Short mmCIF file of C-alpha atoms and ligand atoms in Angstrom, two decimals:
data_model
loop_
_atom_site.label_atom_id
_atom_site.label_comp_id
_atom_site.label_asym_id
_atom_site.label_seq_id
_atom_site.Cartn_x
_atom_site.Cartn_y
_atom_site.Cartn_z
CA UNK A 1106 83.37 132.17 105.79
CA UNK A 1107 82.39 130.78 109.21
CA UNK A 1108 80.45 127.66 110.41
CA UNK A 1109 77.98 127.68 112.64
CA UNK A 1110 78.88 125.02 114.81
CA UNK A 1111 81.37 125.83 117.30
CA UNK A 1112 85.00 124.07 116.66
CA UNK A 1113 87.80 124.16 118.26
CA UNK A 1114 91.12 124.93 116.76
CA UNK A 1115 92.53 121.86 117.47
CA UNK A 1116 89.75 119.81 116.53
CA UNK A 1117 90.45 117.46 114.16
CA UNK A 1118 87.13 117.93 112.71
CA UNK A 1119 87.16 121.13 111.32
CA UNK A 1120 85.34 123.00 108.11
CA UNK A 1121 87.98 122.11 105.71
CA UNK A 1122 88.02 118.07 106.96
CA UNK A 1123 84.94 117.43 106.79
CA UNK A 1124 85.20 113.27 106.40
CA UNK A 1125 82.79 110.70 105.34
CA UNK A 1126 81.86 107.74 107.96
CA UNK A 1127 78.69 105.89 108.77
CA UNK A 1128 76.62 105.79 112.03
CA UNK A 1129 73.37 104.71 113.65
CA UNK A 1130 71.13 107.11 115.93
CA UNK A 1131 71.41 105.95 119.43
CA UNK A 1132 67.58 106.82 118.86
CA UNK A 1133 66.91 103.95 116.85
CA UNK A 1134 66.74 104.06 112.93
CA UNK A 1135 69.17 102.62 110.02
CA UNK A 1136 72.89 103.04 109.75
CA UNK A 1137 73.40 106.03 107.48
CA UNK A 1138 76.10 107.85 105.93
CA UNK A 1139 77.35 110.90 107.97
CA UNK A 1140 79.89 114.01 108.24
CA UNK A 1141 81.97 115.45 111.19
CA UNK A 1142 82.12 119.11 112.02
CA UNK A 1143 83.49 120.07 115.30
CA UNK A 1144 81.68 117.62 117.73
CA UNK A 1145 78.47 117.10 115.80
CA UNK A 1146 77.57 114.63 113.31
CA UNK A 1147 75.99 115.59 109.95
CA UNK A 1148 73.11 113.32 108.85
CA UNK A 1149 73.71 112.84 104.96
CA UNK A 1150 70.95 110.91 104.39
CA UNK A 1151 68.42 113.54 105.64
CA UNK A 1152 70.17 116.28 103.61
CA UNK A 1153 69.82 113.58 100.72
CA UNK A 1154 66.15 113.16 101.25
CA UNK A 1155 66.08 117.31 101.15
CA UNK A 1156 67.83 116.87 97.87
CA UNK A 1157 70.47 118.81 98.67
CA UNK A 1158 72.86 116.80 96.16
CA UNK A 1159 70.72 116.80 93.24
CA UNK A 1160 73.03 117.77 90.80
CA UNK A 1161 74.77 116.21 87.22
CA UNK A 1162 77.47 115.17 89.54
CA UNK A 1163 75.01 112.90 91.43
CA UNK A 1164 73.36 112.08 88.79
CA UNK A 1165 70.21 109.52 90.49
CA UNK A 1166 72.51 107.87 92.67
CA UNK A 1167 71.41 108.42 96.10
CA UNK A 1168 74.60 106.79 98.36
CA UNK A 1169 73.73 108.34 101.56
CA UNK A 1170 70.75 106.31 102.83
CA UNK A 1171 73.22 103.28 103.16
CA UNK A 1172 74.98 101.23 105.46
CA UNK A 1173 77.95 101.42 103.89
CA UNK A 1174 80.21 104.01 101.80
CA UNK A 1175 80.68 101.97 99.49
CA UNK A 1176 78.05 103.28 96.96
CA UNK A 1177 79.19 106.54 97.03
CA UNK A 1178 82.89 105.36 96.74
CA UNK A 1179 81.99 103.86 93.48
CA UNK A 1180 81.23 107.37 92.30
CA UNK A 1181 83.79 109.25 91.29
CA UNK A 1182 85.86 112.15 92.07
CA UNK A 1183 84.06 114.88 91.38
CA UNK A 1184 80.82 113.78 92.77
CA UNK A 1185 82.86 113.59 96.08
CA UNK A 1186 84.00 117.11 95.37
CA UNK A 1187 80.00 118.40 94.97
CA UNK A 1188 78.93 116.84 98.41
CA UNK A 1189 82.13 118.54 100.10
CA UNK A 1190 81.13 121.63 98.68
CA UNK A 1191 77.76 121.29 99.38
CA UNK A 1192 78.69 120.57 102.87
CA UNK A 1193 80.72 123.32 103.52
CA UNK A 1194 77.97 125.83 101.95
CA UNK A 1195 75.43 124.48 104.30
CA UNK A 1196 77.63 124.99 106.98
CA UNK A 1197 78.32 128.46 106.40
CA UNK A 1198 74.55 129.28 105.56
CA UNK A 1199 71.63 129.62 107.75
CA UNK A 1200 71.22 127.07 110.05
CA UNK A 1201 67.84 127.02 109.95
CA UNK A 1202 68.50 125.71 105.84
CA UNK A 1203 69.46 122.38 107.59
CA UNK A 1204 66.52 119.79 107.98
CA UNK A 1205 65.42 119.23 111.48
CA UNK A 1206 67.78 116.51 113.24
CA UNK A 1207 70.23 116.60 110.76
CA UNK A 1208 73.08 117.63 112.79
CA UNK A 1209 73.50 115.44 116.04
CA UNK A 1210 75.92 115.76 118.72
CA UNK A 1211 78.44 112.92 118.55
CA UNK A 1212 77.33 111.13 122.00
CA UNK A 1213 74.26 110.30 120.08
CA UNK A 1214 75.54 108.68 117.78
CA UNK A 1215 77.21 105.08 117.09
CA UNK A 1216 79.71 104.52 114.91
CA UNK A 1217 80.13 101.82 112.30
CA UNK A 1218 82.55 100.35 109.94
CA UNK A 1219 82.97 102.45 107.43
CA UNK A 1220 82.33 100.38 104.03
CA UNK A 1221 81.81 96.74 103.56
CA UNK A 1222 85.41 95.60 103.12
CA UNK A 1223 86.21 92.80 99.91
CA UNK A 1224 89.85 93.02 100.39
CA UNK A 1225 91.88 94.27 102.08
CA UNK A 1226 95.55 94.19 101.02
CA UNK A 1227 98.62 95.53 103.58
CA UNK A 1228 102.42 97.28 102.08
CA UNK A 1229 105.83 97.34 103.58
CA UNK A 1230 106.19 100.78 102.30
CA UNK A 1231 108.61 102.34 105.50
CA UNK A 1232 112.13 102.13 104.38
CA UNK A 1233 113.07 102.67 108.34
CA UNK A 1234 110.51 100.02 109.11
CA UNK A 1235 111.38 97.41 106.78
CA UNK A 1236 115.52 98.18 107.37
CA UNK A 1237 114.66 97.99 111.21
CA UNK A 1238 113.15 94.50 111.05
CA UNK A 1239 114.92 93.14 108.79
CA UNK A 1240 118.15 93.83 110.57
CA UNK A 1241 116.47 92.44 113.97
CA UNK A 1242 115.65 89.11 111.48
CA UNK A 1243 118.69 88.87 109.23
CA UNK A 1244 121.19 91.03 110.42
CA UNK A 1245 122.10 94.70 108.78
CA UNK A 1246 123.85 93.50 105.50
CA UNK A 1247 120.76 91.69 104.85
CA UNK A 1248 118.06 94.41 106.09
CA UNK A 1249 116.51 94.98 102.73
CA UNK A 1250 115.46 92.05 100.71
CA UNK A 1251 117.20 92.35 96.82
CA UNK A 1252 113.36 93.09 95.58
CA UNK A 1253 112.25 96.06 98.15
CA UNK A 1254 113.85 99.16 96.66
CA UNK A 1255 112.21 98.03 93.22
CA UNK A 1256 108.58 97.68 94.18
CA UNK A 1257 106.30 98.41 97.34
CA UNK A 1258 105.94 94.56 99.08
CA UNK A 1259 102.97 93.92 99.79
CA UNK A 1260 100.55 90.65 101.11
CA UNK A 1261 96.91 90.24 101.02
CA UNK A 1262 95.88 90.51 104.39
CA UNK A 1263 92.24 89.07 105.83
CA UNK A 1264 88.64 91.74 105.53
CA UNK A 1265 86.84 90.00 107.25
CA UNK A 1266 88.90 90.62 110.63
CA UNK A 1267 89.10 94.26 111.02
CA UNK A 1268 86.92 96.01 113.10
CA UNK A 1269 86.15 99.89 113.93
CA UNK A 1270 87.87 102.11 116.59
CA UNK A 1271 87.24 100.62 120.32
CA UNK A 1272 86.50 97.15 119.55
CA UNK A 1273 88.41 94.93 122.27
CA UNK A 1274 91.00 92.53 120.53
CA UNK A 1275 91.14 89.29 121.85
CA UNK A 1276 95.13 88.04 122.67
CA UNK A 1277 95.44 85.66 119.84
CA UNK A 1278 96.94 81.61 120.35
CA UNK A 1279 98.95 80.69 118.19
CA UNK A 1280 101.69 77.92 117.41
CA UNK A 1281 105.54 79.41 118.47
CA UNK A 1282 108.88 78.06 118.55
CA UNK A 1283 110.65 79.25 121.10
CA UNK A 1284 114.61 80.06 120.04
CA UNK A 1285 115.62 77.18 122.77
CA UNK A 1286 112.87 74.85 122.68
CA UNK A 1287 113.23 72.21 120.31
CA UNK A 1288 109.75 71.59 118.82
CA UNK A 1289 107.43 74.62 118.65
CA UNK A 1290 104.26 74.88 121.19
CA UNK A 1291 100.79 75.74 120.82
CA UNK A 1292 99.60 79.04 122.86
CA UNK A 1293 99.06 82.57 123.89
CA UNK A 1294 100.84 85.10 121.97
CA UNK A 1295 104.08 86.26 124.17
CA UNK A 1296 104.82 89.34 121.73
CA UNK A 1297 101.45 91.09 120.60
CA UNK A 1298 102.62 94.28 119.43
CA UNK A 1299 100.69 97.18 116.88
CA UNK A 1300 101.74 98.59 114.03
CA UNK A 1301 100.66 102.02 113.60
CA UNK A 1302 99.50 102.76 109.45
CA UNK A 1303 97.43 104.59 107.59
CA UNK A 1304 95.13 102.50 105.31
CA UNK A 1305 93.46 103.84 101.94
CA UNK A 1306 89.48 102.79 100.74
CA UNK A 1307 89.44 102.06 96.74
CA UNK A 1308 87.06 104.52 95.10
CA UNK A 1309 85.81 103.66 91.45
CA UNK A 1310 87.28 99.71 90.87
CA UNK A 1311 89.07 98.81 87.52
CA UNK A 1312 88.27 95.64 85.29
CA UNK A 1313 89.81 92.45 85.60
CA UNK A 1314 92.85 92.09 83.67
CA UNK A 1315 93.01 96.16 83.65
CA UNK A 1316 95.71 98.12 85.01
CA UNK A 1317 95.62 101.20 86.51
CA UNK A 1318 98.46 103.77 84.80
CA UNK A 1319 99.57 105.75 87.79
CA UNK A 1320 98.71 108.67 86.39
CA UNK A 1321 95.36 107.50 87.31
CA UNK A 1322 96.20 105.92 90.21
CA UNK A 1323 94.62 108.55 92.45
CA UNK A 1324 90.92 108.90 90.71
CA UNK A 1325 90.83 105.16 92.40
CA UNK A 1326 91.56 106.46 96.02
CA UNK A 1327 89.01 107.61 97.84
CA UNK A 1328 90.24 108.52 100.91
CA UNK A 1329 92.34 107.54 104.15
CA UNK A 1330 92.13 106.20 107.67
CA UNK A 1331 94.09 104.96 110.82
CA UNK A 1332 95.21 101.79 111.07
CA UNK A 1333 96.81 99.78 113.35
CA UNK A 1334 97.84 95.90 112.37
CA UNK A 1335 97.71 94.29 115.50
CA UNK A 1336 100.57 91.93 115.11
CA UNK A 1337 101.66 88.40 116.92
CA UNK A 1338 105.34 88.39 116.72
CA UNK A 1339 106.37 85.05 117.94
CA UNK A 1340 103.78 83.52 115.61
CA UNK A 1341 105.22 85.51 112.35
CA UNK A 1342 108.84 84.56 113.04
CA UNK A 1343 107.93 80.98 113.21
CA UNK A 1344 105.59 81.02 110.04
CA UNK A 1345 106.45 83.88 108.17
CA UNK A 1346 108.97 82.09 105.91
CA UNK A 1347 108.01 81.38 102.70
CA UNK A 1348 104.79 82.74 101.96
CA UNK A 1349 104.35 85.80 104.69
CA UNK A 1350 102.24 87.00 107.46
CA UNK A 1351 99.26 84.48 108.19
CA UNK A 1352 97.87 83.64 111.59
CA UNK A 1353 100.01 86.60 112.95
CA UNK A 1354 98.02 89.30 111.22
CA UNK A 1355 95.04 87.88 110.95
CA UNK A 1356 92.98 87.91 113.87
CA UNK A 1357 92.04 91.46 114.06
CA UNK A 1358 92.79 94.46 112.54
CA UNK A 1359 91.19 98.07 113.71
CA UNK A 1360 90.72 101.18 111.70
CA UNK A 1361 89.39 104.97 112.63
CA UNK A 1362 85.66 105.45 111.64
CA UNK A 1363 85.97 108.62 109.63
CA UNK A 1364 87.29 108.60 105.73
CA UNK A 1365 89.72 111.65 105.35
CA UNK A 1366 89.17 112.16 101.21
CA UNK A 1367 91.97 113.67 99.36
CA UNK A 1368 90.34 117.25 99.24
CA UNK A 1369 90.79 117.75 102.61
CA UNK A 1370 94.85 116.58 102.63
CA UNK A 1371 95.24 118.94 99.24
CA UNK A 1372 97.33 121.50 101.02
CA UNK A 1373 99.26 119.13 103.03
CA UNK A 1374 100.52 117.36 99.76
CA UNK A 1375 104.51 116.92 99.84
CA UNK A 1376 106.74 115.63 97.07
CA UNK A 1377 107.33 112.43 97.60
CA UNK A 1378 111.53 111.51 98.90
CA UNK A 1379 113.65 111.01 96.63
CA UNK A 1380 113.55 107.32 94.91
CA UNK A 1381 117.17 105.44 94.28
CA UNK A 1382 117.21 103.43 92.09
CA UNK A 1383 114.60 105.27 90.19
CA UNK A 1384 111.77 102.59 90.23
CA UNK A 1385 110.46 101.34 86.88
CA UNK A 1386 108.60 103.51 84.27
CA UNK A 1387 105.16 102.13 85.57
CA UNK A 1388 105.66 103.04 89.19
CA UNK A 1389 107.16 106.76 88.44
CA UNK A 1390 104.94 109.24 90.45
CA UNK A 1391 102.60 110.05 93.23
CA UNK A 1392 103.48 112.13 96.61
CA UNK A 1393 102.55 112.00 99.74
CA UNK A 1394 101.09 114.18 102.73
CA UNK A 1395 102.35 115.77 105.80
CA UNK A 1396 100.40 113.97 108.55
CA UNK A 1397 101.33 113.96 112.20
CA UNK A 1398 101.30 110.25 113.27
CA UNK A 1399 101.11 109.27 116.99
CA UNK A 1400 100.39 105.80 119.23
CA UNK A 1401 99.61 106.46 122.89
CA UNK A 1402 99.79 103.60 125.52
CA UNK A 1403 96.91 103.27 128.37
CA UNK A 1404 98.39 100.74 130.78
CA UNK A 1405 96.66 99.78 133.52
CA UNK A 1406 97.97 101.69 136.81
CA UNK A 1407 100.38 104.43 134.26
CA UNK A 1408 100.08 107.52 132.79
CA UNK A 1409 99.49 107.71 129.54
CA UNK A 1410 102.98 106.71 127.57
CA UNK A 1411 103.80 108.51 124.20
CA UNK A 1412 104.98 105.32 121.92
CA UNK A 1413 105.23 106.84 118.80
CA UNK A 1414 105.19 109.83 116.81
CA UNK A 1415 106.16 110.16 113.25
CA UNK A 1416 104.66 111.28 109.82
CA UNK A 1417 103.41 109.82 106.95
CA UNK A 1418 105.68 111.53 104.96
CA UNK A 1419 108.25 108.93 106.39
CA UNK A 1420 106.60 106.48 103.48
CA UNK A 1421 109.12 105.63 101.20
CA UNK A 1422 106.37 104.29 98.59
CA UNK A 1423 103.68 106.67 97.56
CA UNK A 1424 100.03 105.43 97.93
CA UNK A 1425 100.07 106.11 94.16
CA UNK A 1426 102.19 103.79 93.57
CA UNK A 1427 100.86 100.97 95.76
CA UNK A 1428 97.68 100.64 93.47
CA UNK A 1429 99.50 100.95 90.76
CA UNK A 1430 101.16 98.28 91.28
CA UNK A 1431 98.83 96.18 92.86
CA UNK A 1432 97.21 96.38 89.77
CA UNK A 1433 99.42 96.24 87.37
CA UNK A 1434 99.38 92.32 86.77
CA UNK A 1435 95.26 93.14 85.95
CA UNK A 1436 94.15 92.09 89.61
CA UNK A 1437 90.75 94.10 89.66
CA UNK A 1438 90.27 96.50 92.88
CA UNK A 1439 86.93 97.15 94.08
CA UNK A 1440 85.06 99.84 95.54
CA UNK A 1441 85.46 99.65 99.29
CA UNK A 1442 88.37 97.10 99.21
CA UNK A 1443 91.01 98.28 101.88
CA UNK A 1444 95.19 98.67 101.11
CA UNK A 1445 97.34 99.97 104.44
CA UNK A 1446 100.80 101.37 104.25
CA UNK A 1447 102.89 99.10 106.44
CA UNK A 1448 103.85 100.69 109.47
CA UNK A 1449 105.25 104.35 109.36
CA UNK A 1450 108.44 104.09 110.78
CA UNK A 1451 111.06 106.98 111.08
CA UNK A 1452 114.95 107.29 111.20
CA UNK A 1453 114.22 108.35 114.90
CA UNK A 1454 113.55 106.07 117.98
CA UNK A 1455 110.35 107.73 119.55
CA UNK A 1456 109.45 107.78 115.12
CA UNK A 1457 109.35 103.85 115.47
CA UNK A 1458 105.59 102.58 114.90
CA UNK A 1459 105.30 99.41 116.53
CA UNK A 1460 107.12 97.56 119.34
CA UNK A 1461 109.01 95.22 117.89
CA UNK A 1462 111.01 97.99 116.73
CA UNK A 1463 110.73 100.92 119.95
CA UNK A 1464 111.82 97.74 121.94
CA UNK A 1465 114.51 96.45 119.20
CA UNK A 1466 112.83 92.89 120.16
CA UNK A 1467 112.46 93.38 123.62
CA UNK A 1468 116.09 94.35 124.13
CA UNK A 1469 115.50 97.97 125.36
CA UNK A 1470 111.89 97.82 127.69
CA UNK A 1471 109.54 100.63 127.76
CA UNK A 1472 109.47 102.02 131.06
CA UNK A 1473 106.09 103.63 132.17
CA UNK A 1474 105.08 106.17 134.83
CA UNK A 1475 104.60 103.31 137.95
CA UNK A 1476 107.72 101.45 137.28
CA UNK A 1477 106.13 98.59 135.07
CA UNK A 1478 107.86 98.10 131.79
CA UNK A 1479 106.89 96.82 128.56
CA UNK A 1480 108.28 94.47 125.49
CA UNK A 1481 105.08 93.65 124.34
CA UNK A 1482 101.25 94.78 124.99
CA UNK A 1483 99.91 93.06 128.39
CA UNK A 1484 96.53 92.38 128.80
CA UNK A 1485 94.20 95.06 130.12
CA UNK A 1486 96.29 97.82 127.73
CA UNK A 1487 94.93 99.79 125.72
CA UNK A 1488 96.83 101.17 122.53
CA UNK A 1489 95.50 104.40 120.54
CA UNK A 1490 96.88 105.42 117.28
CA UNK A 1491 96.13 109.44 116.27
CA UNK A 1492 97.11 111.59 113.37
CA UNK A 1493 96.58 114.61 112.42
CA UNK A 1494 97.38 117.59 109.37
CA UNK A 1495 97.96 121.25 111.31
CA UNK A 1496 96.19 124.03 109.02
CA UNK A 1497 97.25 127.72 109.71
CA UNK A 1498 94.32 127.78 113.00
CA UNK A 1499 92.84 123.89 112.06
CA UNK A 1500 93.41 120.94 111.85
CA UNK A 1501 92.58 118.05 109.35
CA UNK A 1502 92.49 115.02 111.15
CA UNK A 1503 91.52 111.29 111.73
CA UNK A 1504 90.26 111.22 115.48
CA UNK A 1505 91.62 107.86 116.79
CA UNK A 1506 91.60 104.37 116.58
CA UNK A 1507 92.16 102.26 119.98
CA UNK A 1508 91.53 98.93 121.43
CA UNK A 1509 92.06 97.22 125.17
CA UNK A 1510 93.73 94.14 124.91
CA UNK A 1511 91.66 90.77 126.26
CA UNK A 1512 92.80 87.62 127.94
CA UNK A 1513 93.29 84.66 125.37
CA UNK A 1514 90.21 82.60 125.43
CA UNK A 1515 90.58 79.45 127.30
CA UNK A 1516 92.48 76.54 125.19
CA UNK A 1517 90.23 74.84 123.19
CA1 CA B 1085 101.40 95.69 108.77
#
């Protein structure tokens, strides 16, 4: 079976991805919901109009003509399966099936956020991560808190701050204590750092005060991006104690455009490692996928620096298991609502996913190809996370997410 758009083998955006995302025409006309083959984007809505879903899996929801995913989230799994295969028949058909401007080339195209975003929740879930920092915070003997081998530690993080793929991110003020300064100041961020993660959208929500059995767990995922938690550092070690990440996390937070859906990972599924001490009988399951995970560094005046490059399957905590348990307790999830990983750090230096850690606090500085070094992200950098599944001749992958870091505004 081949497609009749041209795509390259290491295109992320092959026939078997095949992602959901939403965009507007350059053109002019609505946001609608789209699909990526090669470098082309496929207008759902205008195959939807065709009725080229009609179908008992559809049913009369029409989700496509929408500026958002999230109505077609809130279907369910195999309704997602029929448009994929519908989708890939079309593809391998007759072009001439397709409806005039259906498929446009990606530079005509703008891309949006994805779904409308309730919540958005973030995990701890990297064993290498959360051992790293807590030994940089606490010393080793203390790495882990008593709680983190038991349950995947989590925080609800802040929707209405995270924005798509090239969106500049302003350097964030914030109040610091520096270690030999006796009262903390307020100012600039000295230590903005990313965190590179991959994020998963809720499909079909559950009812308040119902939790989701992780057997389940996964008919509630829809699918996954990119996403990197732009992170103050010297504002979370001054506030972070008792209650968590606030200010530090919260002023922006970007994700990749297109929604990677669990069909497309299928044959890059992996058992998940190996759990000690086995976790309790309602977090028992789940497994997780064997995704290339990389964060490139644009400085001004450098070549491109390779930060990071790791895999998912460095997760100690299945996604699985995060909505189990973020449920569990009966706290509703929603269709579109947002939960990342935590960053997706490995036992290896070049595997750690943020700076804090590459740097081990600004200890060892990055040295780039001009001489400059870095302990944290200067202004005028720009940081891009990519990941990607290799396929026997394809590749299932995310594209990227980046950003170019802004001076602070002015005090105020
Ligand atoms: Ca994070």
């Amino acid at each position: 079976m081949s497609c009749f758009v041209e795509v390259a083998p290491d295109s992320h955006f092959s026939l078997q991805n095949l992602p959901f995302g939403v965009f507007r025409p350059r053109t002019g006309g609505p946001a609608r919901v789209g699909s990526r083959i090669g470098d082309f984007v496929l207008d759902l809505a205008a195959l939807e109009a065709a009725g080229h879903f009609r179908s008992p899996e559809f049913g009369d929801a029409q989700p496509f003509a929408s500026d958002s995913l999230n109505a077609f989230m809130a279907l369910d799994r195999p309704a997602w399966r029929h448009a994929r295969a519908v989708l890939q028949r079309l593809l391998t058909g007759e072009r001439s099936a397709l409806p005039a401007d259906a498929l446009r080339p990606l530079a005509e195209v703008e891309m949006l956020l994805p779904a409308r975003i309730g919540d958005y929740t973030d995990f701890y879930a990297s064993y290498h991560h959360a051992h790293n920092v807590g030994t940089m915070l606490r010393g080793a003997e203390n790495a882990l808190m008593p709680n983190w081998l038991h349950l995947p530690v989590g925080y609800h993080g802040r929707a209405s701050s995270i924005v798509l793929d090239g969106t500049p991110v302003r350097r964030p003020r914030g109040q610091i204590k520096p270690p030999d300064a006796p009262a903390p100041i307020f100012g600039p961020t000295r230590s903005l750092d990313y965190e590179l993660e991959v994020a998963f959208f809720v499909g079909p929500g559950n009812a308040l005060g119902q939790p989701v059995p992780i057997e389940r767990a996964e008919e509630h995922i829809f699918g996954f991006v990119l996403m990197n938690d732009w992170s103050a550092r010297d504002v979370q070690a001054w506030e972070y104690q008792p209650l968590g990440p606030f200010l530090a996390k919260n002023f922006c937070t970007s994700i990749s455009p297109w929604v990677v859906t669990l069909e497309a990972l299928e044959p890059f599924r992996r058992p998940l490692p190996a759990q000690s001490p086995e976790p309790l009988p309602y977090l028992r399951g789940g497994s997780t996928y064997d995704l290339v995970l990389e964060a490139h560094l644009q400085a001004p005046g450098a070549e491109p620096f390779a930060v990071t490059r790791t895999n998912f399957q460095n997760l100690y905590w299945s996604a699985a298991q995060m909505l189990a348990h973020h449920t569990c307790g009966g706290c509703n999830l929603q269709p579109g609502d947002l939960l990342g990983s935590g960053t997706v750090s490995g036992p290896t230096e070049e595997s750690r996913g943020c700076l804090l850690e590459r740097t081990w606090r600004g200890a060892h500085p990055l040295t780039l190809s001009n001489g400059a070094t870095r302990k944290q992200l200067e202004d005028g950098d720009t940081l891009t996370l990519t990941g990607w599944a290799q396929g026997d001749g394809f590749r299932v992958g995310f594209g990227e997410v980046g950003g170019t870091i802004l001076p602070a505004h002015d005090a105020p």
